[in-house]
Amino acid sequence: MDSIQSFATVPPDWRQMEWTHTTALETHLLSRRAVRTEILLGDYGRLWQRKAQPKGPLAVFGYDYFVEHAKAASVATPRLLSYEGLWGSGEEYAYEVLNFANGKRNTQEIRDAVSMEYGPVPVEIVLEYLQALEKIGVVERMK
């Protein structure tokens, strides 16, 4: 809100919304630290790491790396790319899922982080997208 206020008037109720959202995120993050998701079984508990190449976002200036490489690898379009959330759509979710695949988060943690930004998304859809990214060589499962 402070950055917006430097060039526009911020309605008073926006401050309350900012505070409410920030408090909810902090509460969620603190509770997640206490109950780690390592107890999850199968693919939901696996850590994901983005590979060094390709760098940057997968969709830029009308070119979509995922679409091009998925065709070549006969990978079906993951449901995440057409998902409509509360505050975002497929492209935003996909962009952040890839950003959160840093080798330190598992599928559930990636889903939780993306859900905090754009609204709830089913973990199965996030897993499906990560598996598709793995098939085209963008991410890998950590051992």
Coordinates of N, CA, C and O in Angstrom, one line a residue, residues 27-109:
T27 N -0.2 -16.2 9.9 CA -0.7 -17.2 10.7 C -0.6 -18.6 10.0 O -0.2 -19.6 10.6
H28 N -0.9 -18.6 8.7 CA -0.7 -19.8 7.9 C 0.7 -20.3 7.9 O 1.0 -21.5 8.1
L29 N 1.6 -19.4 7.6 CA 3.0 -19.8 7.5 C 3.6 -20.3 8.8 O 4.3 -21.3 8.9
L30 N 3.2 -19.6 9.9 CA 3.7 -20.1 11.2 C 3.1 -21.5 11.5 O 3.8 -22.3 12.1
S31 N 1.9 -21.7 11.2 CA 1.3 -23.1 11.5 C 1.9 -24.1 10.6 O 2.1 -25.3 11.0
R32 N 2.3 -23.8 9.4 CA 3.0 -24.7 8.4 C 4.3 -25.1 8.9 O 4.8 -26.2 8.7
R33 N 5.0 -24.2 9.6 CA 6.4 -24.5 10.1 C 6.3 -25.6 11.2 O 7.2 -26.4 11.3
A34 N 5.2 -25.5 12.0 CA 5.1 -26.5 13.1 C 4.7 -27.9 12.6 O 5.2 -28.9 13.1
V35 N 4.0 -28.0 11.5 CA 3.5 -29.3 11.0 C 4.1 -29.4 9.6 O 3.5 -29.0 8.6
R36 N 5.3 -29.9 9.5 CA 6.0 -30.1 8.2 C 5.3 -31.1 7.4 O 4.7 -32.0 7.9
T37 N 5.4 -31.0 6.1 CA 4.7 -31.9 5.2 C 5.6 -33.1 4.8 O 5.2 -33.9 3.9
E38 N 6.7 -33.4 5.4 CA 7.5 -34.5 5.1 C 6.8 -35.8 5.3 O 7.2 -36.9 4.8
I39 N 5.7 -35.8 6.1 CA 5.0 -37.1 6.4 C 4.1 -37.5 5.2 O 3.6 -38.6 5.2
L40 N 4.0 -36.6 4.2 CA 3.2 -37.0 3.1 C 3.9 -38.1 2.3 O 5.1 -38.2 2.2
L41 N 3.1 -39.0 1.8 CA 3.6 -40.1 1.0 C 3.5 -39.9 -0.5 O 2.7 -39.1 -0.9
G42 N 4.3 -40.6 -1.2 CA 4.2 -40.6 -2.7 C 4.7 -39.3 -3.2 O 5.5 -38.6 -2.7
D43 N 4.1 -38.9 -4.4 CA 4.6 -37.7 -5.1 C 4.3 -36.4 -4.4 O 5.0 -35.4 -4.7
Y44 N 3.3 -36.4 -3.5 CA 3.0 -35.1 -2.9 C 4.2 -34.7 -1.9 O 4.3 -33.6 -1.6
G45 N 4.9 -35.7 -1.5 CA 6.0 -35.4 -0.5 C 7.4 -35.3 -1.2 O 8.4 -35.0 -0.6
R46 N 7.4 -35.4 -2.5 CA 8.7 -35.3 -3.3 C 9.1 -33.8 -3.5 O 8.3 -33.0 -3.8
L47 N 10.4 -33.6 -3.4 CA 10.9 -32.2 -3.6 C 11.1 -32.1 -5.1 O 11.5 -33.0 -5.8
W48 N 10.9 -30.9 -5.6 CA 11.1 -30.5 -7.0 C 12.1 -29.4 -7.2 O 12.1 -28.5 -6.4
Q49 N 12.9 -29.6 -8.2 CA 14.0 -28.6 -8.5 C 13.9 -28.2 -10.0 O 13.9 -29.1 -10.9
R50 N 13.9 -26.9 -10.2 CA 14.0 -26.4 -11.6 C 15.4 -26.7 -12.1 O 16.4 -26.4 -11.4
K51 N 15.5 -27.1 -13.4 CA 16.8 -27.3 -14.0 C 17.4 -25.9 -14.4 O 16.6 -24.9 -14.5
A52 N 18.6 -25.9 -14.7 CA 19.3 -24.6 -15.0 C 18.8 -24.0 -16.4 O 18.8 -22.8 -16.6
Q53 N 18.4 -24.9 -17.3 CA 17.9 -24.5 -18.6 C 16.5 -25.1 -18.8 O 16.3 -26.2 -18.5
P54 N 15.6 -24.4 -19.4 CA 15.7 -23.0 -19.8 C 15.5 -22.0 -18.7 O 14.9 -22.3 -17.7
K55 N 16.1 -20.9 -18.8 CA 16.0 -19.8 -17.8 C 14.8 -18.9 -18.1 O 14.3 -18.9 -19.2
G56 N 14.4 -18.3 -17.1 CA 13.3 -17.3 -17.2 C 11.9 -18.0 -17.3 O 11.8 -19.2 -17.2
P57 N 10.9 -17.2 -17.6 CA 9.5 -17.7 -17.7 C 9.4 -18.6 -19.0 O 10.1 -18.4 -20.0
L58 N 8.4 -19.5 -19.0 CA 8.3 -20.3 -20.1 C 7.5 -19.7 -21.3 O 7.5 -20.1 -22.4
A59 N 6.7 -18.7 -20.9 CA 5.9 -18.0 -22.0 C 6.3 -16.6 -22.0 O 6.2 -15.8 -21.1
V60 N 6.8 -16.2 -23.2 CA 7.3 -14.8 -23.4 C 7.0 -14.3 -24.8 O 7.3 -15.0 -25.8
F61 N 6.5 -13.1 -24.9 CA 6.3 -12.5 -26.2 C 5.6 -13.4 -27.3 O 6.1 -13.5 -28.4
G62 N 4.6 -14.1 -26.9 CA 3.9 -15.0 -27.8 C 4.5 -16.3 -28.0 O 3.9 -17.2 -28.7
Y63 N 5.7 -16.6 -27.5 CA 6.3 -17.9 -27.6 C 6.0 -18.7 -26.3 O 6.2 -18.1 -25.2
D64 N 5.6 -19.9 -26.4 CA 5.4 -20.7 -25.2 C 6.2 -22.0 -25.2 O 6.0 -22.9 -26.0
Y65 N 7.3 -22.0 -24.4 CA 8.2 -23.1 -24.4 C 7.5 -24.4 -24.0 O 7.8 -25.4 -24.6
F66 N 6.6 -24.3 -23.1 CA 5.9 -25.5 -22.7 C 5.1 -26.1 -23.8 O 5.2 -27.3 -24.1
V67 N 4.3 -25.3 -24.5 CA 3.5 -25.8 -25.6 C 4.3 -26.5 -26.7 O 4.1 -27.6 -27.2
E68 N 5.4 -25.8 -27.1 CA 6.3 -26.3 -28.1 C 6.9 -27.7 -27.7 O 7.0 -28.6 -28.5
H69 N 7.4 -27.7 -26.5 CA 8.1 -29.0 -26.1 C 7.1 -30.1 -25.7 O 7.5 -31.2 -25.8
A70 N 6.0 -29.7 -25.2 CA 5.0 -30.7 -24.9 C 4.5 -31.5 -26.1 O 4.3 -32.7 -26.1
K71 N 4.4 -30.7 -27.3 CA 4.0 -31.4 -28.5 C 5.0 -32.4 -28.9 O 4.7 -33.5 -29.2
A72 N 6.3 -32.0 -28.8 CA 7.4 -32.9 -29.2 C 7.4 -34.2 -28.3 O 7.8 -35.2 -28.8
A73 N 7.1 -34.0 -27.1 CA 7.2 -35.1 -26.1 C 5.8 -35.8 -25.9 O 5.7 -36.7 -25.1
S74 N 4.8 -35.4 -26.7 CA 3.5 -36.0 -26.6 C 2.9 -35.9 -25.2 O 2.3 -36.9 -24.7
V75 N 3.1 -34.7 -24.6 CA 2.6 -34.5 -23.2 C 1.3 -33.8 -23.4 O 1.2 -32.7 -24.1
A76 N 0.2 -34.3 -22.7 CA -1.1 -33.6 -22.7 C -1.0 -32.3 -22.0 O -0.2 -32.1 -21.0
T77 N -1.9 -31.4 -22.3 CA -1.9 -30.1 -21.7 C -2.4 -30.3 -20.2 O -3.5 -30.7 -20.0
P78 N -1.6 -29.9 -19.2 CA -2.1 -30.0 -17.8 C -3.2 -29.1 -17.5 O -3.3 -28.0 -18.1
R79 N -4.1 -29.6 -16.6 CA -5.3 -28.8 -16.3 C -4.9 -27.5 -15.6 O -5.7 -26.5 -15.7
L80 N -3.8 -27.4 -15.0 CA -3.4 -26.1 -14.3 C -3.4 -24.9 -15.3 O -3.7 -23.8 -14.9
L81 N -3.0 -25.2 -16.5 CA -2.9 -24.1 -17.5 C -4.2 -23.4 -17.8 O -4.3 -22.3 -18.3
S82 N -5.3 -24.1 -17.6 CA -6.6 -23.6 -17.8 C -7.4 -23.3 -16.5 O -8.6 -23.0 -16.6
Y83 N -6.7 -23.5 -15.4 CA -7.4 -23.3 -14.1 C -7.7 -21.9 -13.8 O -6.9 -21.0 -14.1
E84 N -8.9 -21.6 -13.3 CA -9.3 -20.3 -12.9 C -9.4 -20.3 -11.3 O -10.3 -20.9 -10.8
G85 N -8.6 -19.5 -10.7 CA -8.6 -19.4 -9.2 C -9.3 -18.1 -8.8 O -9.8 -17.4 -9.6
L86 N -9.2 -17.8 -7.5 CA -9.8 -16.7 -7.0 C -9.2 -15.4 -7.5 O -9.8 -14.4 -7.8
W87 N -7.8 -15.4 -7.5 CA -7.1 -14.1 -7.8 C -6.2 -14.3 -9.0 O -5.4 -13.4 -9.3
G88 N -6.2 -15.4 -9.7 CA -5.3 -15.7 -10.8 C -5.9 -16.8 -11.7 O -6.8 -17.4 -11.4
S89 N -5.2 -16.9 -12.8 CA -5.6 -17.9 -13.8 C -4.4 -18.8 -14.1 O -3.3 -18.7 -13.5
G90 N -4.6 -19.7 -15.0 CA -3.6 -20.8 -15.3 C -2.2 -20.3 -15.5 O -1.2 -20.9 -14.9
E91 N -2.0 -19.2 -16.2 CA -0.6 -18.8 -16.5 C 0.1 -18.3 -15.2 O 1.3 -18.5 -15.0
E92 N -0.7 -17.6 -14.4 CA -0.1 -17.1 -13.1 C 0.3 -18.3 -12.2 O 1.4 -18.3 -11.6
Y93 N -0.6 -19.2 -12.1 CA -0.4 -20.4 -11.3 C 0.9 -21.1 -11.8 O 1.8 -21.5 -11.0
A94 N 0.9 -21.4 -13.1 CA 2.0 -22.1 -13.7 C 3.3 -21.4 -13.5 O 4.4 -22.0 -13.2
Y95 N 3.3 -20.1 -13.6 CA 4.6 -19.3 -13.5 C 5.1 -19.5 -12.0 O 6.3 -19.7 -11.8
E96 N 4.2 -19.4 -11.1 CA 4.6 -19.5 -9.7 C 5.0 -20.9 -9.3 O 5.9 -21.1 -8.5
V97 N 4.3 -21.9 -9.8 CA 4.7 -23.3 -9.5 C 6.1 -23.5 -9.9 O 6.9 -24.1 -9.1
L98 N 6.5 -23.0 -11.1 CA 7.8 -23.2 -11.5 C 8.8 -22.4 -10.6 O 9.9 -22.9 -10.3
N99 N 8.5 -21.2 -10.2 CA 9.3 -20.4 -9.3 C 9.5 -21.1 -8.0 O 10.6 -21.1 -7.4
F100 N 8.5 -21.8 -7.5 CA 8.6 -22.4 -6.2 C 9.3 -23.8 -6.2 O 9.6 -24.4 -5.2
A101 N 9.5 -24.3 -7.4 CA 10.2 -25.6 -7.6 C 11.7 -25.3 -7.4 O 12.5 -25.2 -8.4
N102 N 12.2 -25.1 -6.2 CA 13.6 -24.7 -5.9 C 14.4 -25.7 -5.2 O 15.5 -25.4 -4.7
G103 N 13.9 -27.0 -5.2 CA 14.7 -28.0 -4.5 C 14.5 -28.1 -3.0 O 15.0 -29.0 -2.4
K104 N 13.7 -27.2 -2.5 CA 13.5 -27.2 -1.0 C 12.0 -27.4 -0.7 O 11.6 -27.5 0.4
R105 N 11.1 -27.4 -1.7 CA 9.7 -27.5 -1.5 C 9.2 -28.8 -2.2 O 9.6 -29.1 -3.3
N106 N 8.3 -29.5 -1.5 CA 7.6 -30.6 -2.1 C 6.3 -30.2 -2.8 O 6.0 -29.0 -2.8
T107 N 5.6 -31.1 -3.4 CA 4.4 -30.8 -4.2 C 3.4 -30.0 -3.3 O 2.9 -29.0 -3.7
Q108 N 3.2 -30.5 -2.1 CA 2.2 -29.9 -1.2 C 2.6 -28.5 -0.8 O 1.8 -27.6 -0.8
E109 N 3.9 -28.3 -0.5 CA 4.4 -27.0 -0.2 C 4.3 -26.0 -1.3 O 4.0 -24.8 -1.1

